[in-house]
């Protein structure tokens, strides 16, 4: 799999670190109750199909970015 | 007995270069250009092996990678190698497998007599009794009988390389379609890679006799070789297709290269913009009684042996077919003077074939198939049945059940092949973008069609990059239409076993059994009968099996399903995948900037994750068990110097740096004064401890943060995540200094004196540099940081400096403070000193423990927000009786506390999960006893209580006492001194 | 028509081949309703159905399988069984499983080739050895066999590992569980299916669940590709696709789907007589009874349902294999494949009731689904039959993260497998 880093361009997946579902809303710092943080941190939609997720170019520019990818096919979409 | 002979002339072998090799220790000879298979046949070795289950005599079946039978051990340690894929080289030592004492006379053949018992799945039905674990009795026998060749424990002396490549167009296969595709694409100027698994380019062309095809092949190759933008690679197999056009190629270098110290194989990770699959097709065997006898071969293989290797059947050949292509073999054999009998399942045969057969004097039996094959150790006679019955003596029986496109690679991406009724074969079920198929893999079996396909696909592939090209001119000629009558089971069944998978000894009867018992899905069929699970992965057997099962189920073949094709296409040495990343290259070594300094100081090193750390030093002794004790004493009584460069070091800068750290750490950092350090603990979102370390405020907008060695990378990534993803409003930047900066601890009651000697101009008095203070000084013109921190509990400092200057600074300390008796101390002493002081590290910070468990709950800010604050309050994380940090003192003299001991109260029954466990143990030089840190239910509420430390693995139990984890200097007098 | 399997039956059958073996399990048409429906015809689902019938007398049970039974992870794993767990709850559960494995072939009258050849987990640092000591001590204290090995003892048992100076990490020792081993994985699915079928369970293949039928907040049935089927109780056992199925019932799970790759080499004569593991790279290797070396490592590290692995991970695992066992270099890889794992935050599974009445959930197996199969079915059946968790699976509730009751057996932290 090749991942398009918005800064460095397309690179092999082995240079990246996966950071999970990027569509979830993190409660604001210091806000949100236990349930809100639990749902944010522990529960995942985990869809079979289009997925927007975080990746870090950890062996490159260390940029964190959002990537759309289809989990049913590994087809890569936009990175931002 | 022999079935084949070498012709006086012809073939592509180099008769000027004789080659000698040994087979089971006996010397044989062949020619350069031979494969091991062709050489064995030329030497009359028709019976080459015994089958896996029934030990039936077997011979070579094919001339390619699909070979199911002719497997040998090459050299001492390379088992199961198909003879058809081995270039014959001088000195090659070949052993037969799975036969004792020899394939010719195999005592294990007694298995054949018991064969009615060995029906498919028999082992699921027996070997269960008489006891619960009876399989343990049977298993060794089964294991010994199973397995093909014998492996060797010997270390592989060959070298393997890995490489990365990129190209515009990858063409897989160099038959007429592949050659045309590569050249068409190459003429556009695109970067093309053409790979061919054979040692020569040409595919099917290499088995042809006509001069104009050979001439055409040479012209195309010459032009390909002349193009600088085209790379052509023989002996290179496209083993697997992965996401985003990532193709794994395995290049086998010529043996002579390997002998010169070059790698034997190179695994190339190729990323292609587009791929043209010209992978050809594999011929299928026919299924009939005793179709496994040596001398029963694929028709196309017989032709290849004849034309390419000049190896011909002795006198007489019978050919049985259900399609046109076997006639090519028949005609070539007849022209070479072999008596040919042709049995064709079809009643109606194209007239051009009939007339040519008549002209060549071949005996023709239309509407006829093979009922049975005779011959104890090789085929001697074939019984034909159907429209005609006849019994024909022969040396070789060539069979063709039609052609299966090699859809393996095209399917790796997840697109399943589909069944084409007209071709009676599976063809690619479609292609992803920028993938193209050309020639036989698409079911277009003619040479002209293949070249046209290659031209078209080559042009389409480069058109995607906006390039134009011109097609390759085909040779003169015209394709015949391909006609096939699918025949899956013999019309007249003989009495013998009819094999579907010869390597796994799976017969038609086994498939019937699987069907009767309900193992009807293709995957159940494979798994229940082991069909297609061998080294050939069912290249010649899968389709026949699917079709037979479809017939039994009375469903169309497409409905019966296909198997999933998995990489690699052919067996791929694990060593080739690993390349050079093995042994000490397996993972990189991380070396501290002080590594050489440590070495010069007499350090013995120990692996700690990726790091090599100074474990103990020669001055203190030569065993870790005693050296660390002397080093501890040094620090407690004098002054020691330790390398702490492996700590994570992060520079945090920006106007919001203080606010950022204040959010990340549980304790406050907003008001940390410039020039002061603070110990901080950070939690994960889940409220569990992530890491700890000391952070120093260098200026209003700059902090110097340290992490534990283990979590350095994690913490860095986490801070970047927070800043880049969630707190984009904060003006902060983090930079890792772990590799750029070195750190050393100067510890002990005499450490201030040492510091003063090292930096005579600096004011290192307590007034100017108090505990948790920071001072920037110059060393050799370089600014370095003196931090007054203590991990050992003694008066101590950490000195951090740019990595390039660390070695000099280290030596400086050892020199100037020599009068104080300064010496280096290592990891073992570092870790032991901190236990005495009760600092948590390592196994205490194991992601299961909360702030409160570690006795650090009071650090958390009550008012301020920090990461993990909410989930830290989860019910069980706040439970009163949690296992939390305690000190433990051994109460029995002459015994030894052990890490991993399970803790019980004095009155507990010693079983279950106990009340806690020991995390870290050391001998205390201060207390003269073994002490430990551990976690205990209820923690320090039980201070002073006697407990039991159980270590059942060594049948030990010993008495100990719960004490404060701060074994020394609870008031902090020493570190504040 | 049930025909017991035995050597005698095999011999009789060999002598009179005209009498075929009966189907191992029937292929019934789905009935309109059952007392219990198990979604998922993998090892766990089939085991659950078997124990529902056997232990709880519930025989009007259907197992619904989307494809063919055993098409998921029960037929894709690396077949290891062991019970070397350190956390209270895990220890007892996996030991119960190992005990059930010990008698399974007899219990099912189907030879699952349960091989107690022993597993050795290698330690490459003193700290690792300490953590294994804790593990082994806990095992012993719970009546489970464990031996702590020093370097010399490992050398004696596994002489083919790399003990040279060239090794990247020296082997300090290891821990041996003699009763651990391997099982013929497909046989587990088939054996449970045949035994459940014999007790009256309907195993319905090619039947995909497309939705749940709810009535006043209770689950009362499912819509399937073969029509509507009502069920008094419904159990989900579809690990790998748990999120997908649970979502149809409106449940959100603490699960992500990840791919774990597995590898097999060509068959050779017996060379490796134990299961060899190394925790640092989650590497494990054993030799199957057929002779192939079966091995694997970490998950690829990002969520996917493709069953296709990435090549860099394959290289990582191959490097590990050759570095630990240098002879592996010459053996040829024949096939590699991937299975989709339910990964949970703490690496431990779920066997529990859900917020929806009469709907039960079994999943989140991470790396350890196969070895858990018998105990998973056994406890899930109990949970379904009695509408409450058995003592052995009480800790495997879905709400354990809200309560802070993580079961992190390796002390690596929530979700950290993704790194």
Coordinates of N, CA and C in Angstrom, one line a residue, chain B residues 695-772:
Chain B
X695 N 11.1 17.8 33.4 CA 11.1 18.8 32.4 C 11.6 20.1 33.0
X696 N 12.4 20.8 32.2 CA 13.1 22.0 32.7 C 12.7 23.2 31.9
X697 N 12.5 24.3 32.6 CA 12.1 25.5 31.8 C 13.4 26.2 31.5
X698 N 13.7 26.3 30.3 CA 14.9 27.0 29.8 C 14.6 28.5 29.7
X699 N 13.5 28.8 29.2 CA 13.1 30.3 29.1 C 11.6 30.3 29.2
X700 N 11.0 31.5 29.0 CA 9.6 31.6 29.1 C 8.9 30.7 28.0
X701 N 9.6 30.6 26.9 CA 8.9 29.9 25.8 C 9.6 28.6 25.4
X702 N 10.6 28.1 26.2 CA 11.3 26.9 25.9 C 11.4 26.0 27.1
X703 N 11.1 24.7 26.8 CA 11.2 23.7 27.8 C 12.1 22.5 27.3
X704 N 12.8 21.9 28.2 CA 13.6 20.7 27.9 C 13.0 19.5 28.6
X705 N 12.3 18.6 27.8 CA 11.5 17.6 28.4 C 12.2 16.2 28.2
X706 N 12.3 15.4 29.3 CA 12.8 14.1 29.1 C 11.8 13.0 29.4
X707 N 11.9 11.9 28.7 CA 11.0 10.8 28.8 C 11.8 9.6 29.2
X708 N 11.1 8.5 29.6 CA 11.8 7.2 29.8 C 12.4 6.7 28.5
X709 N 13.4 5.9 28.6 CA 14.0 5.3 27.4 C 13.0 4.6 26.6
X710 N 12.2 3.8 27.2 CA 11.2 2.9 26.6 C 10.2 3.6 25.8
X711 N 9.7 4.7 26.4 CA 8.5 5.4 25.8 C 8.9 6.6 24.9
X712 N 10.2 6.8 24.7 CA 10.6 8.1 24.0 C 9.9 8.3 22.7
X713 N 9.8 7.3 21.9 CA 9.2 7.4 20.6 C 7.7 7.6 20.7
X714 N 7.1 6.9 21.6 CA 5.7 7.0 21.8 C 5.2 8.4 22.3
X715 N 6.0 8.9 23.3 CA 5.6 10.2 23.8 C 5.8 11.3 22.7
X716 N 6.8 11.2 21.9 CA 7.0 12.2 20.9 C 5.9 12.2 19.9
X717 N 5.5 11.0 19.5 CA 4.4 10.9 18.5 C 3.1 11.4 19.1
X718 N 2.9 11.1 20.4 CA 1.7 11.6 21.1 C 1.6 13.1 21.2
X719 N 2.7 13.7 21.5 CA 2.7 15.2 21.6 C 2.5 15.8 20.2
X720 N 3.1 15.2 19.2 CA 2.9 15.7 17.9 C 1.4 15.6 17.5
X721 N 0.8 14.5 17.8 CA -0.6 14.2 17.5 C -1.5 15.3 18.2
X722 N -1.2 15.5 19.4 CA -2.0 16.5 20.1 C -1.9 17.9 19.5
X723 N -0.7 18.3 19.2 CA -0.5 19.6 18.6 C -1.0 19.7 17.2
X724 N -0.8 18.7 16.4 CA -1.1 18.8 15.0 C -2.6 18.5 14.7
X725 N -3.2 17.7 15.6 CA -4.6 17.3 15.3 C -5.6 18.0 16.1
X726 N -5.3 18.1 17.4 CA -6.4 18.6 18.3 C -6.2 20.0 18.9
X727 N -5.0 20.3 19.1 CA -4.7 21.6 19.7 C -4.0 22.5 18.8
X728 N -4.6 22.6 17.6 CA -3.9 23.4 16.5 C -3.9 24.9 16.9
X729 N -4.6 25.3 17.9 CA -4.6 26.7 18.3 C -3.4 27.0 19.2
X730 N -2.7 26.0 19.7 CA -1.6 26.3 20.6 C -0.3 26.5 19.7
X731 N 0.4 27.5 20.0 CA 1.6 27.9 19.2 C 2.8 27.2 19.9
X732 N 3.0 25.9 19.6 CA 4.1 25.1 20.2 C 4.7 24.3 19.1
X733 N 6.0 24.1 19.2 CA 6.6 23.1 18.3 C 7.5 22.2 19.1
X734 N 7.4 20.9 18.8 CA 8.2 19.9 19.6 C 9.3 19.3 18.6
X735 N 10.5 19.2 19.1 CA 11.6 18.6 18.3 C 12.3 17.5 19.2
X736 N 12.5 16.4 18.6 CA 13.2 15.3 19.3 C 14.7 15.6 19.3
X737 N 15.3 15.6 20.5 CA 16.7 15.8 20.7 C 17.4 14.5 21.2
X738 N 16.6 13.4 21.2 CA 17.2 12.2 21.8 C 18.5 11.8 21.2
X739 N 18.6 11.9 19.9 CA 19.9 11.5 19.2 C 20.9 12.7 19.2
X740 N 20.4 13.9 19.3 CA 21.3 15.1 19.2 C 22.0 15.4 20.5
X741 N 21.3 15.1 21.6 CA 21.9 15.4 22.9 C 22.3 14.1 23.7
X742 N 23.3 14.3 24.4 CA 23.7 13.2 25.3 C 23.4 13.6 26.8
X743 N 23.4 12.6 27.7 CA 23.2 13.0 29.1 C 24.0 12.0 29.9
X744 N 24.6 12.6 31.0 CA 25.3 11.7 32.0 C 24.9 12.2 33.4
X745 N 24.8 11.2 34.2 CA 24.5 11.5 35.6 C 25.7 11.5 36.4
X746 N 25.9 12.6 37.2 CA 27.0 12.6 38.2 C 26.4 12.5 39.6
X747 N 26.6 11.4 40.2 CA 25.8 11.1 41.4 C 26.7 10.7 42.6
X748 N 26.3 11.2 43.7 CA 27.0 10.8 45.0 C 27.3 12.0 45.8
X749 N 27.6 11.7 47.1 CA 27.9 12.9 48.0 C 29.0 13.8 47.5
X750 N 29.9 13.2 46.7 CA 31.0 14.1 46.2 C 30.7 14.7 44.8
X751 N 29.4 14.6 44.4 CA 29.1 15.0 43.0 C 29.3 16.5 42.8
X752 N 29.0 17.3 43.8 CA 29.1 18.8 43.7 C 30.6 19.1 43.5
X753 N 31.4 18.4 44.3 CA 32.9 18.7 44.2 C 33.3 18.3 42.7
X754 N 32.8 17.2 42.2 CA 33.2 16.8 40.9 C 32.8 17.8 39.9
X755 N 31.6 18.3 40.1 CA 31.0 19.3 39.1 C 31.9 20.6 39.2
X756 N 32.2 21.0 40.4 CA 33.0 22.2 40.6 C 34.4 22.0 39.9
X757 N 35.0 20.8 40.0 CA 36.3 20.6 39.3 C 36.1 20.6 37.8
X758 N 34.9 20.1 37.4 CA 34.7 20.1 35.9 C 34.5 21.5 35.4
X759 N 33.8 22.3 36.1 CA 33.4 23.6 35.7 C 33.8 24.7 36.7
X760 N 35.1 24.9 36.8 CA 35.6 25.8 37.9 C 35.0 27.2 37.9
X761 N 34.6 27.6 36.7 CA 34.1 29.0 36.6 C 32.6 29.1 37.1
X762 N 31.9 28.0 37.1 CA 30.5 28.0 37.4 C 30.2 28.0 38.9
X763 N 29.2 28.6 39.3 CA 28.7 28.6 40.7 C 27.7 27.5 40.9
X764 N 28.2 26.4 41.4 CA 27.3 25.2 41.5 C 26.9 25.0 43.0
X765 N 27.0 26.0 43.7 CA 26.6 25.9 45.1 C 25.1 25.7 45.2
X766 N 24.6 25.2 46.3 CA 23.2 24.9 46.5 C 22.4 26.2 46.3
X767 N 22.9 27.3 46.7 CA 22.2 28.6 46.5 C 22.0 28.9 45.1
X768 N 22.9 28.6 44.2 CA 22.8 28.9 42.8 C 22.2 27.8 42.0
X769 N 22.5 26.6 42.5 CA 21.9 25.4 41.8 C 21.3 24.4 42.8
X770 N 20.1 24.8 43.2 CA 19.5 24.0 44.2 C 18.9 22.7 43.6
X771 N 18.4 21.8 44.4 CA 17.7 20.6 43.9 C 16.6 21.1 43.0
X772 N 16.5 20.4 41.8 CA 15.6 20.8 40.8 C 15.9 22.1 40.1

